[in-house]
GROMACS .gro file of C-alpha atoms in nm:
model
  390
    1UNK     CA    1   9.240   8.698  11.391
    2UNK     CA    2   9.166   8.342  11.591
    3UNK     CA    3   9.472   8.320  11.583
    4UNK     CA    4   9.574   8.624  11.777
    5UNK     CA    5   9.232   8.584  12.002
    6UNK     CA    6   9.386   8.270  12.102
    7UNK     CA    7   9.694   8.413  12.269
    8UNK     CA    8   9.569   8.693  12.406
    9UNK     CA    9   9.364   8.513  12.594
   10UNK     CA   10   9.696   8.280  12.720
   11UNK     CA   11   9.820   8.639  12.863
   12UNK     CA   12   9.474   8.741  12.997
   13UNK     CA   13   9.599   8.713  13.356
   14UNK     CA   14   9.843   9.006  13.326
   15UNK     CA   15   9.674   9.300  13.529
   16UNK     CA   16   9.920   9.573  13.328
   17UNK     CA   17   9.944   9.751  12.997
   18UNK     CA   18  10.227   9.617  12.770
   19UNK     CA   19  10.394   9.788  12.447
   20UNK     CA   20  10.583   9.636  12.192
   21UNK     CA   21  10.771   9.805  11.886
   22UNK     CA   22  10.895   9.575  11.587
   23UNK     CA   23  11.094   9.712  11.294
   24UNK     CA   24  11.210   9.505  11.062
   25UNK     CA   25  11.347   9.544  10.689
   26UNK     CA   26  11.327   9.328  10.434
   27UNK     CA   27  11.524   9.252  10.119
   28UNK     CA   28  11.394   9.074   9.861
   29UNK     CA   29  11.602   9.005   9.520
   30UNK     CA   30  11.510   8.736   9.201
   31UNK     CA   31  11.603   8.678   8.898
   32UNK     CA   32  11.479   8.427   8.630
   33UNK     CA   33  11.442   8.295   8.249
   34UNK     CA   34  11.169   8.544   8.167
   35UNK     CA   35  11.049   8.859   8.370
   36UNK     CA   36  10.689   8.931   8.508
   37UNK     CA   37  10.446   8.881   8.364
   38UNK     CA   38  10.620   8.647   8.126
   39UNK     CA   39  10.422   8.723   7.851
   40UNK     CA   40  10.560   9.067   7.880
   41UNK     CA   41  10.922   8.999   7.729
   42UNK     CA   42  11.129   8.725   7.644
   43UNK     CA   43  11.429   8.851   7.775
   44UNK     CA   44  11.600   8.717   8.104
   45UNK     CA   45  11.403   8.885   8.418
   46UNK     CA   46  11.520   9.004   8.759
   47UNK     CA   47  11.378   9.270   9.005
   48UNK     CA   48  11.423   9.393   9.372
   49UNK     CA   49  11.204   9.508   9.683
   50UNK     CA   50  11.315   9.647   9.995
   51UNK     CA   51  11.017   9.653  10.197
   52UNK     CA   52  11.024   9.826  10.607
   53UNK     CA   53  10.749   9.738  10.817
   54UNK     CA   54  10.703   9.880  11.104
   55UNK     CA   55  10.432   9.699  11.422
   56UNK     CA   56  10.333   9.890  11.737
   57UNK     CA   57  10.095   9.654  11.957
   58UNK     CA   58   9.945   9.709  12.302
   59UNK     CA   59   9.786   9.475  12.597
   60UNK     CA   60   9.641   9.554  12.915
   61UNK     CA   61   9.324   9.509  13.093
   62UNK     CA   62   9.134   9.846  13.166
   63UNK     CA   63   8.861   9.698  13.331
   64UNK     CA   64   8.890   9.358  13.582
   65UNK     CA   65   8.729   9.139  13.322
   66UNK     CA   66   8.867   9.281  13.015
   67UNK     CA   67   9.126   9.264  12.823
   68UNK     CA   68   9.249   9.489  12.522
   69UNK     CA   69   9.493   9.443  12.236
   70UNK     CA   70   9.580   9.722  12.003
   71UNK     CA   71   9.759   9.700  11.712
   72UNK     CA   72   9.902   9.921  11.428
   73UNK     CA   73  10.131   9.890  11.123
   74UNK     CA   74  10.263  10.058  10.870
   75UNK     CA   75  10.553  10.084  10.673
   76UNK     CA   76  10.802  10.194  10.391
   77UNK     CA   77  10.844   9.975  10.042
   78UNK     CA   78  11.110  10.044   9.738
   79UNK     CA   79  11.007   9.824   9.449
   80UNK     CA   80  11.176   9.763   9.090
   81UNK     CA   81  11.136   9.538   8.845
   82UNK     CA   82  11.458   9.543   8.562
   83UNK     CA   83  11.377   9.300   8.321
   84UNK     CA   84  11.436   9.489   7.974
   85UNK     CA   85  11.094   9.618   7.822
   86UNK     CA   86  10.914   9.560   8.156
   87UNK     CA   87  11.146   9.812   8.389
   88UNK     CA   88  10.957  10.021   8.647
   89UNK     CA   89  11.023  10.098   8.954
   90UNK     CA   90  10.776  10.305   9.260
   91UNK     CA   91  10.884  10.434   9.596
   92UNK     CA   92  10.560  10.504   9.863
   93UNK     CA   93  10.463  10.441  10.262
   94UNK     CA   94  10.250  10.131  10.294
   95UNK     CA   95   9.858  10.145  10.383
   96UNK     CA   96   9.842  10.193  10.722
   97UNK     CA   97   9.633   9.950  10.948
   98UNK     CA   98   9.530   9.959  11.274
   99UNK     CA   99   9.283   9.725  11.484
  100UNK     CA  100   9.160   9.654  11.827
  101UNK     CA  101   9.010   9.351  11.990
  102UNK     CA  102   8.822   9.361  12.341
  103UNK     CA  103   8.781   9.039  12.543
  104UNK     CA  104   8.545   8.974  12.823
  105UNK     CA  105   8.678   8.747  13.103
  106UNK     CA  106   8.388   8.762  13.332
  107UNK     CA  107   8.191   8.462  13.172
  108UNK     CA  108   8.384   8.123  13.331
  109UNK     CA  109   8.418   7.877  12.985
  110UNK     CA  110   8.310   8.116  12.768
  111UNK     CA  111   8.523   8.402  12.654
  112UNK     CA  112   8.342   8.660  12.381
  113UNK     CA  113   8.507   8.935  12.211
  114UNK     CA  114   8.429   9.182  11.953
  115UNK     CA  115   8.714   9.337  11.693
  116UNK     CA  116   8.788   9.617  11.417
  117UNK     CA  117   9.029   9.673  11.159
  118UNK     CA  118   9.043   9.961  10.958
  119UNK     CA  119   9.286   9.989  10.668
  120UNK     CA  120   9.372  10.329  10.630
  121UNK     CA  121   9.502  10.414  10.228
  122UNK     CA  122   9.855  10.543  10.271
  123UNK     CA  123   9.970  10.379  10.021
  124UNK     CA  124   9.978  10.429   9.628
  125UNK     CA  125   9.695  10.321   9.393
  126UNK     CA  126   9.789  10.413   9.076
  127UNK     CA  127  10.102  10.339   8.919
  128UNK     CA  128  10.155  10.528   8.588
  129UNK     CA  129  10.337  10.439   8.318
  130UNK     CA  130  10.668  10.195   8.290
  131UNK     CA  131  10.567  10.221   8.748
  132UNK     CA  132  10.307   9.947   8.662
  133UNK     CA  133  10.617   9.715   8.612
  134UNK     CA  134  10.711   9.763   8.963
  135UNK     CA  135  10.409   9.532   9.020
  136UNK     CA  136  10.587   9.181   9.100
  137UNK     CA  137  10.455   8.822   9.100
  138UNK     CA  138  10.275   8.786   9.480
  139UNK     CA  139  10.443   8.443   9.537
  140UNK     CA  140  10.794   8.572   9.506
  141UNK     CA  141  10.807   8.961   9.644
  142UNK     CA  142  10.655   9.048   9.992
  143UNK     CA  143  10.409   9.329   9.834
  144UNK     CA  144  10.251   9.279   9.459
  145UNK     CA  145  10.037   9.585   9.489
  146UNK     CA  146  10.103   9.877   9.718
  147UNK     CA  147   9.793  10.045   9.832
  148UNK     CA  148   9.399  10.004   9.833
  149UNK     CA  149   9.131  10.227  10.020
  150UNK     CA  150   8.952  10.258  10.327
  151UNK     CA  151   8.850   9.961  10.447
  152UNK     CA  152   8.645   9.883  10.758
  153UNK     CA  153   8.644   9.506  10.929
  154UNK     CA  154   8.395   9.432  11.230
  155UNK     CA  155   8.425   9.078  11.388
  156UNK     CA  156   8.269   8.907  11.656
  157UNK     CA  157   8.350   8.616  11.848
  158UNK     CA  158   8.413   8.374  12.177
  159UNK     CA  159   8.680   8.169  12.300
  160UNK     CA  160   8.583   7.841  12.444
  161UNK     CA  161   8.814   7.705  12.694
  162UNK     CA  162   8.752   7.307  12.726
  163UNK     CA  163   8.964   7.212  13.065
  164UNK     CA  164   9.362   7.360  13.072
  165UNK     CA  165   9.502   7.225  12.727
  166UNK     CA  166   9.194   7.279  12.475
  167UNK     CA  167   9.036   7.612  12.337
  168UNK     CA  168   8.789   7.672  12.063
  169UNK     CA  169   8.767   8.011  11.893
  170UNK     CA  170   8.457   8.086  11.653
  171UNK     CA  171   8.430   8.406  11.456
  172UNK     CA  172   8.271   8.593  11.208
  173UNK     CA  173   8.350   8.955  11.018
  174UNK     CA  174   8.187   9.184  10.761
  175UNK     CA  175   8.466   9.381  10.565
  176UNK     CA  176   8.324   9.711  10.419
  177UNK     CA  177   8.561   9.809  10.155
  178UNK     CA  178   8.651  10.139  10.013
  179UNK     CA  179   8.696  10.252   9.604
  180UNK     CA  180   8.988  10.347   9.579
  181UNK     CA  181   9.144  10.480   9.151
  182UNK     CA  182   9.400  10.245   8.943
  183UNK     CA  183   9.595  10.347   8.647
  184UNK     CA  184   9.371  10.261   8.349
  185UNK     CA  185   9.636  10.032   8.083
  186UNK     CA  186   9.840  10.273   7.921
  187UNK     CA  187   9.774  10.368   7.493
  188UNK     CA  188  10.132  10.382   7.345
  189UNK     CA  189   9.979  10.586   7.009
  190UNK     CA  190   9.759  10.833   7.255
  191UNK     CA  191   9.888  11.168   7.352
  192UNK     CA  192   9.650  11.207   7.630
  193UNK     CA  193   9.718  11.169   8.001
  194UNK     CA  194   9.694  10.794   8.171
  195UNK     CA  195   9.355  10.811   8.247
  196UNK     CA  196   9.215  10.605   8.556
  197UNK     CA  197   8.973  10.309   8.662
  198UNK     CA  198   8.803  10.386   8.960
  199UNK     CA  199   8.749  10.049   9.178
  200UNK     CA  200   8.475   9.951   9.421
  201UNK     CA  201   8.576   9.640   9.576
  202UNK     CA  202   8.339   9.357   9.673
  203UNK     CA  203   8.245   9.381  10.063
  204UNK     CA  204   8.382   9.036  10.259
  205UNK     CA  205   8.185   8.796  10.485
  206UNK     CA  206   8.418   8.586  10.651
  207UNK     CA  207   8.334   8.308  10.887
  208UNK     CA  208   8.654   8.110  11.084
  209UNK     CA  209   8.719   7.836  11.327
  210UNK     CA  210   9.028   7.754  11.513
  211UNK     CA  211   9.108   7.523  11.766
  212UNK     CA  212   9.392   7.491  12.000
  213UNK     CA  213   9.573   7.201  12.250
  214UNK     CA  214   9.850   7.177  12.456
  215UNK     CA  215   9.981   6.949  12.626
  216UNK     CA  216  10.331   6.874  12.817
  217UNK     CA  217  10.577   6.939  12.545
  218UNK     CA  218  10.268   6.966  12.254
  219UNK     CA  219  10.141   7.257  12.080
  220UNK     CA  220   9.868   7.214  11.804
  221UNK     CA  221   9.656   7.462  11.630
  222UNK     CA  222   9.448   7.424  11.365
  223UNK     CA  223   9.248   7.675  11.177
  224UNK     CA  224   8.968   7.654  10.912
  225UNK     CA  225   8.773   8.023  10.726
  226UNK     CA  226   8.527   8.076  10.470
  227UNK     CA  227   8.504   8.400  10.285
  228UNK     CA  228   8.278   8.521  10.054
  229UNK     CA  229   8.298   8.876   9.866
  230UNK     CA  230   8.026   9.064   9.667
  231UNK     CA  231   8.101   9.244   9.324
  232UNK     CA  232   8.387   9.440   9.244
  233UNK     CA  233   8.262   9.783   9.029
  234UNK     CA  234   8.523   9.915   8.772
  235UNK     CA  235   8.364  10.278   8.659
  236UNK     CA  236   8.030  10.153   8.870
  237UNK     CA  237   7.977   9.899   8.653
  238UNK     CA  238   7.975   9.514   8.817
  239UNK     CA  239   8.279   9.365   8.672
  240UNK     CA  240   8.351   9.052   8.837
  241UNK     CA  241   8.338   8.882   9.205
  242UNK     CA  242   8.617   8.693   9.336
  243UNK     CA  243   8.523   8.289   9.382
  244UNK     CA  244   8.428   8.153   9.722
  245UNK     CA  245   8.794   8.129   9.929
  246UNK     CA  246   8.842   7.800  10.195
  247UNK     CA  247   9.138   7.829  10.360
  248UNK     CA  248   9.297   7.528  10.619
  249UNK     CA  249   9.600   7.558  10.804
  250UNK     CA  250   9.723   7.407  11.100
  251UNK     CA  251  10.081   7.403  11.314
  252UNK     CA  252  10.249   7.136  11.547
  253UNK     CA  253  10.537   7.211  11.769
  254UNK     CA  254  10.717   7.049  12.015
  255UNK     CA  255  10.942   7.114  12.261
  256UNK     CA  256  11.195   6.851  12.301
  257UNK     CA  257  11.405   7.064  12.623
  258UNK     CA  258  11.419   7.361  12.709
  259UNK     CA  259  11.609   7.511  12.445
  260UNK     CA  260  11.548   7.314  12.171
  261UNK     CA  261  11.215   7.283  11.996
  262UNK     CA  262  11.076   7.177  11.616
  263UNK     CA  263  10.796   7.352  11.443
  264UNK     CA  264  10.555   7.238  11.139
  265UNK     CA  265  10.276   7.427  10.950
  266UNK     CA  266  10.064   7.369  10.654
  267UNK     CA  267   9.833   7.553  10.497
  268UNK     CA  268   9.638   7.494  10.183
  269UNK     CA  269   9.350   7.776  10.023
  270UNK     CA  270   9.174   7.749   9.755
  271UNK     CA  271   8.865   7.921   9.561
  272UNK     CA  272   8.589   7.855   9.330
  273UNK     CA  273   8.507   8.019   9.000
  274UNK     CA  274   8.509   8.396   8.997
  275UNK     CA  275   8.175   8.572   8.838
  276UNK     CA  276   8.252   8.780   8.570
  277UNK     CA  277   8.058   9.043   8.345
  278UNK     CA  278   7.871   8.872   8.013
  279UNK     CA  279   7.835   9.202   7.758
  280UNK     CA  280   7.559   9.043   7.633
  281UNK     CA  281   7.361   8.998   7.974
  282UNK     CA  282   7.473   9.243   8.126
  283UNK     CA  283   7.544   9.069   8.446
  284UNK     CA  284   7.768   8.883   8.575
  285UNK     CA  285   7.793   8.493   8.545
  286UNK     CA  286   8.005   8.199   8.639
  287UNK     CA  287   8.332   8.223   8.424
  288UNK     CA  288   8.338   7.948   8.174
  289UNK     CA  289   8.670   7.801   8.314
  290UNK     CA  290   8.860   7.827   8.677
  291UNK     CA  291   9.082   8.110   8.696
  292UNK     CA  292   9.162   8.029   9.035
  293UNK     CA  293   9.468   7.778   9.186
  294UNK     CA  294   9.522   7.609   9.474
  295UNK     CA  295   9.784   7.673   9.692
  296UNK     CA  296   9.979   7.472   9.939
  297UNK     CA  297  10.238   7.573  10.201
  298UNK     CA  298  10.461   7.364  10.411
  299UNK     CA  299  10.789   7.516  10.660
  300UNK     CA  300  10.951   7.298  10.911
  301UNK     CA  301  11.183   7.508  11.135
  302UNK     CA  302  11.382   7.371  11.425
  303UNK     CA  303  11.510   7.595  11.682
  304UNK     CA  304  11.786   7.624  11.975
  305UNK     CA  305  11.840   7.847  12.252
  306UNK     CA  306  12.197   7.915  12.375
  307UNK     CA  307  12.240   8.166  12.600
  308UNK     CA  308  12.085   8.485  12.447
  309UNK     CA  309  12.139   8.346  12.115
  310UNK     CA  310  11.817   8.173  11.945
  311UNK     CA  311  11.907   7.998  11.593
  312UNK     CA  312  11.666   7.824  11.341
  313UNK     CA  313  11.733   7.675  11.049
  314UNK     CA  314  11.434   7.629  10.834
  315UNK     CA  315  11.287   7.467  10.453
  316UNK     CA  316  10.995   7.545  10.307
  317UNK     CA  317  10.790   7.443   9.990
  318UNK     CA  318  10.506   7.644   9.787
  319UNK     CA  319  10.307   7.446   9.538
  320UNK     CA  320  10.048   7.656   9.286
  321UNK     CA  321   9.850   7.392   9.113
  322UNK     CA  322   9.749   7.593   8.810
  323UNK     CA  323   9.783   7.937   8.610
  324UNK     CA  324   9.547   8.195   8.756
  325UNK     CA  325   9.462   8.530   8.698
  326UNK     CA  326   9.387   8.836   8.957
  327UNK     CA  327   9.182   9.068   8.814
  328UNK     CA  328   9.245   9.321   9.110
  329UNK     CA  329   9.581   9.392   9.019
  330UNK     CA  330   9.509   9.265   8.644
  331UNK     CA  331   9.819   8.998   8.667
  332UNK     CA  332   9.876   8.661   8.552
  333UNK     CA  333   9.997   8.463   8.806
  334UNK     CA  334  10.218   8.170   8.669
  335UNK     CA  335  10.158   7.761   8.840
  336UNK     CA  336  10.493   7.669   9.033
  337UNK     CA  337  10.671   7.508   9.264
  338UNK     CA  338  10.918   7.737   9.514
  339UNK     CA  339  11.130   7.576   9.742
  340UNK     CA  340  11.306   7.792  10.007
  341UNK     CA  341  11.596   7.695  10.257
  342UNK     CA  342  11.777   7.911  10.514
  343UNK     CA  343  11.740   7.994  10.895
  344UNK     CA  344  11.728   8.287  11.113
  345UNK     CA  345  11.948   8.438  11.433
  346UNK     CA  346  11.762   8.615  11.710
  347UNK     CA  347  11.974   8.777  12.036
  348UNK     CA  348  11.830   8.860  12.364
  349UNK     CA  349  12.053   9.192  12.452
  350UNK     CA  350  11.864   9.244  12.727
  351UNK     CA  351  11.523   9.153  12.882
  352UNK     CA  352  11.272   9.302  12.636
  353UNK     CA  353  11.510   9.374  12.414
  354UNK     CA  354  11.628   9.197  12.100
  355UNK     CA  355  11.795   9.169  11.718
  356UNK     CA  356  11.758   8.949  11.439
  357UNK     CA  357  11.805   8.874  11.105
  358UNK     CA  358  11.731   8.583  10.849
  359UNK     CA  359  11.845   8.452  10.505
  360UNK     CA  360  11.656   8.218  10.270
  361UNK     CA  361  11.788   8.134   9.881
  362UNK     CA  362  11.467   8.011   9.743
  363UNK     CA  363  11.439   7.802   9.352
  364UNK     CA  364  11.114   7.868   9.190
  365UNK     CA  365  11.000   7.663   8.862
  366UNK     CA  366  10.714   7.797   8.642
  367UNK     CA  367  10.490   7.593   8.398
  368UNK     CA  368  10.256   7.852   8.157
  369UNK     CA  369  10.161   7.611   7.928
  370UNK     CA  370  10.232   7.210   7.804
  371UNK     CA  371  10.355   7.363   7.533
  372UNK     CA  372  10.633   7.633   7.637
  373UNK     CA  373  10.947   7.537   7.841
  374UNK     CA  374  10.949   7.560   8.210
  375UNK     CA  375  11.047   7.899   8.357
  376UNK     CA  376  11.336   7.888   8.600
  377UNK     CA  377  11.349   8.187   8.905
  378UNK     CA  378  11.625   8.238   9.183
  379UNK     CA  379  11.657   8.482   9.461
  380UNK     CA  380  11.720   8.560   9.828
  381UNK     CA  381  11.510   8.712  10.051
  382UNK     CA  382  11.728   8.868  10.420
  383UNK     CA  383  11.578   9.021  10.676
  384UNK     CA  384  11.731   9.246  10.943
  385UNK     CA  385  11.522   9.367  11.246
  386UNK     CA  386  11.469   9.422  11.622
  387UNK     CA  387  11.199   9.450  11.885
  388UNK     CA  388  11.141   9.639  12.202
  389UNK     CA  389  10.900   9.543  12.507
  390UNK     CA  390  10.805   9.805  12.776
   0.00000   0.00000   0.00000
């Protein structure tokens, strides 16, 4: 959200309403030594996603001193997983999520806003059966889980402009989350329907800091956030609460001409033990070892403009620094290393008005245990899209 605070505010001189449409659709396509989970089978694994988002956003300023953003997305996913004894597949519309932030200009140096998201549950809970399977590892397919309920996300904030190249954004939000049903795990030997689990999620405090700088042909932002959720209730019983979450991330780019300009981000997030139910207590405690990893991102992309043709080629590395486990979509998720390479094409056909597409082959390399051999995944992810801007 800072992030998005940050350039409204660039654009808060613009006296009309704007409207942009993006629709974009992504295909995503691996396949590997063992499938997911790789506990499930040991035969070879593979699986697909086609996933079509589509983003309607508006600007304007209503009022002299304010200025509004609107946003809303939704979107289409096809999702199949085809490694032998683990083959499912589920076709459903995306939740559907739509937010609003309000930012008062009035104030000079200080610039406060207020914010809501609401995610509205269009999408599909409960996947029975072999559909579980459709359920892919989060670091390699755009959507591991495809639905969740209603959720409801205040935030407050201000923007700090310090002189013409410096800002400072500060925020805090309070996500009220919904229950929403998931497929209980399936009996082979019972004759009985699937039955269900119904989930109430842990509500989210989250408090974030960003600051940005320009100057000449430098951009930097950097970003830091704390969240903290309450228990999740399975059946309303308290099951478990996520860990703590710290998340830093922070971009450079520079513009070396007009047309030509390099780009860097990082991001690392990482959380502390989760709280899980003792039977014998009756409450939940610290769990007796870290289920949680670390993560690390790094992309370097370097761009050129020619004409109405933008091009970018573009490497990026994922590190997870240990085996986890999310117990919201029950899922072991494997430690790796991913390393992706590729670029993407962008044409201007007219003013407001564009295409593009992008390509990345990405290597992945899974370690379970000391003891087991190193999993090996491959795929390609290719994206196809366009934008209009009224």
């Amino acid at each position: 959200m800072a992030c998005f605070v940050v350039s409204s505010v660039a654009h808060a001189a613009e006296p009309n309403w704007s409207l942009s449409v993006d629709q974009d659709l992504r295909y995503s396509s691996w396949s590997g030594t063992r499938g997911f989970p790789a506990s499930g089978s040991t035969a070879a694994g593979a699986g697909t996603q086609v996933y079509a988002p589509l983003t309607i956003q508006a600007s304007g300023q209503p009022l002299e001193n304010v200025k509004v953003d609107l946003l809303g997305r939704g979107g289409y996913v096809w999702s199949r997983q085809s490694t032998p004894g683990l083959t499912g597949s589920v076709t459903t519309t995306t939740d559907t999520v739509v937010s609003g932030t309000a930012t008062y200009l009035g104030i000079p140096g200080i610039q406060p806003f207020v914010s809501m998201s609401v995610n509205l549950p269009s999408g599909t809970t409960a996947l029975y059966g072999s559909a579980a399977n459709a359920r892919m590892d989060q670091d390699i397919v755009d959507l591991a889980t495809f639905g969740e309920g209603l959720n409801i996300g205040p935030t407050v904030g201000v923007n700090l402009p310090i002189g013409e190249q410096l800002i400072v954004t500060l925020s805090s939000g309070y996500t009220w989350r919904g229950a929403y049903r998931m497929e209980a795990l399936l009996d082979p030997a019972s004759t009985e329907p699937q039955a269900t689990t119904l989930v109430g999620p842990g509500r989210v405090a989250a408090q974030t800091a960003s600051l940005g700088y320009q100057l000449a042909n430098l951009t930097l932002l950097v970003s830091a956030s704390y969240a903290r959720e309450t228990a999740t209730y399975l059946d309303h019983i308290s099951s478990y609460a996520l860990g703590d979450r710290y998340t830093l991330s922070g971009t450079a780019g520079y513009a070396w001409t007009q047309s030509s300009s390099t780009t860097f981000t990082a991001s690392w997030t990482n959380a502390e033990k989760n709280r899980v139910l003792d039977p014998d207590l009756m409450k939940i405690i610290p769990e007796s070892f870290l289920s949680n990893s670390a993560v690390y991102r790094y992309r370097l992309e370097h761009s050129f403009a020619v004409g109405g043709w933008t091009i970018a080629p573009m490497v990026n590395f994922m590190r997870r620094d240990q085996n986890s486990y999310s117990p919201v979509t029950q899922q072991f998720i494997p430690a790796k290393a991913r390393m992706g390479t590729g670029g993407s094409v962008q044409y201007a056909i007219r003013e407001g008005m564009s295409l593009k597409a992008s390509a990345e082959r990405f290597w992945i390399n899974e370690n379970l245990t000391a003891l087991t051999p190193d999993l090996s995944v491959r795929g390609w992810i290719a994206t196809f899209g366009g934008s209009v801007r009224f």
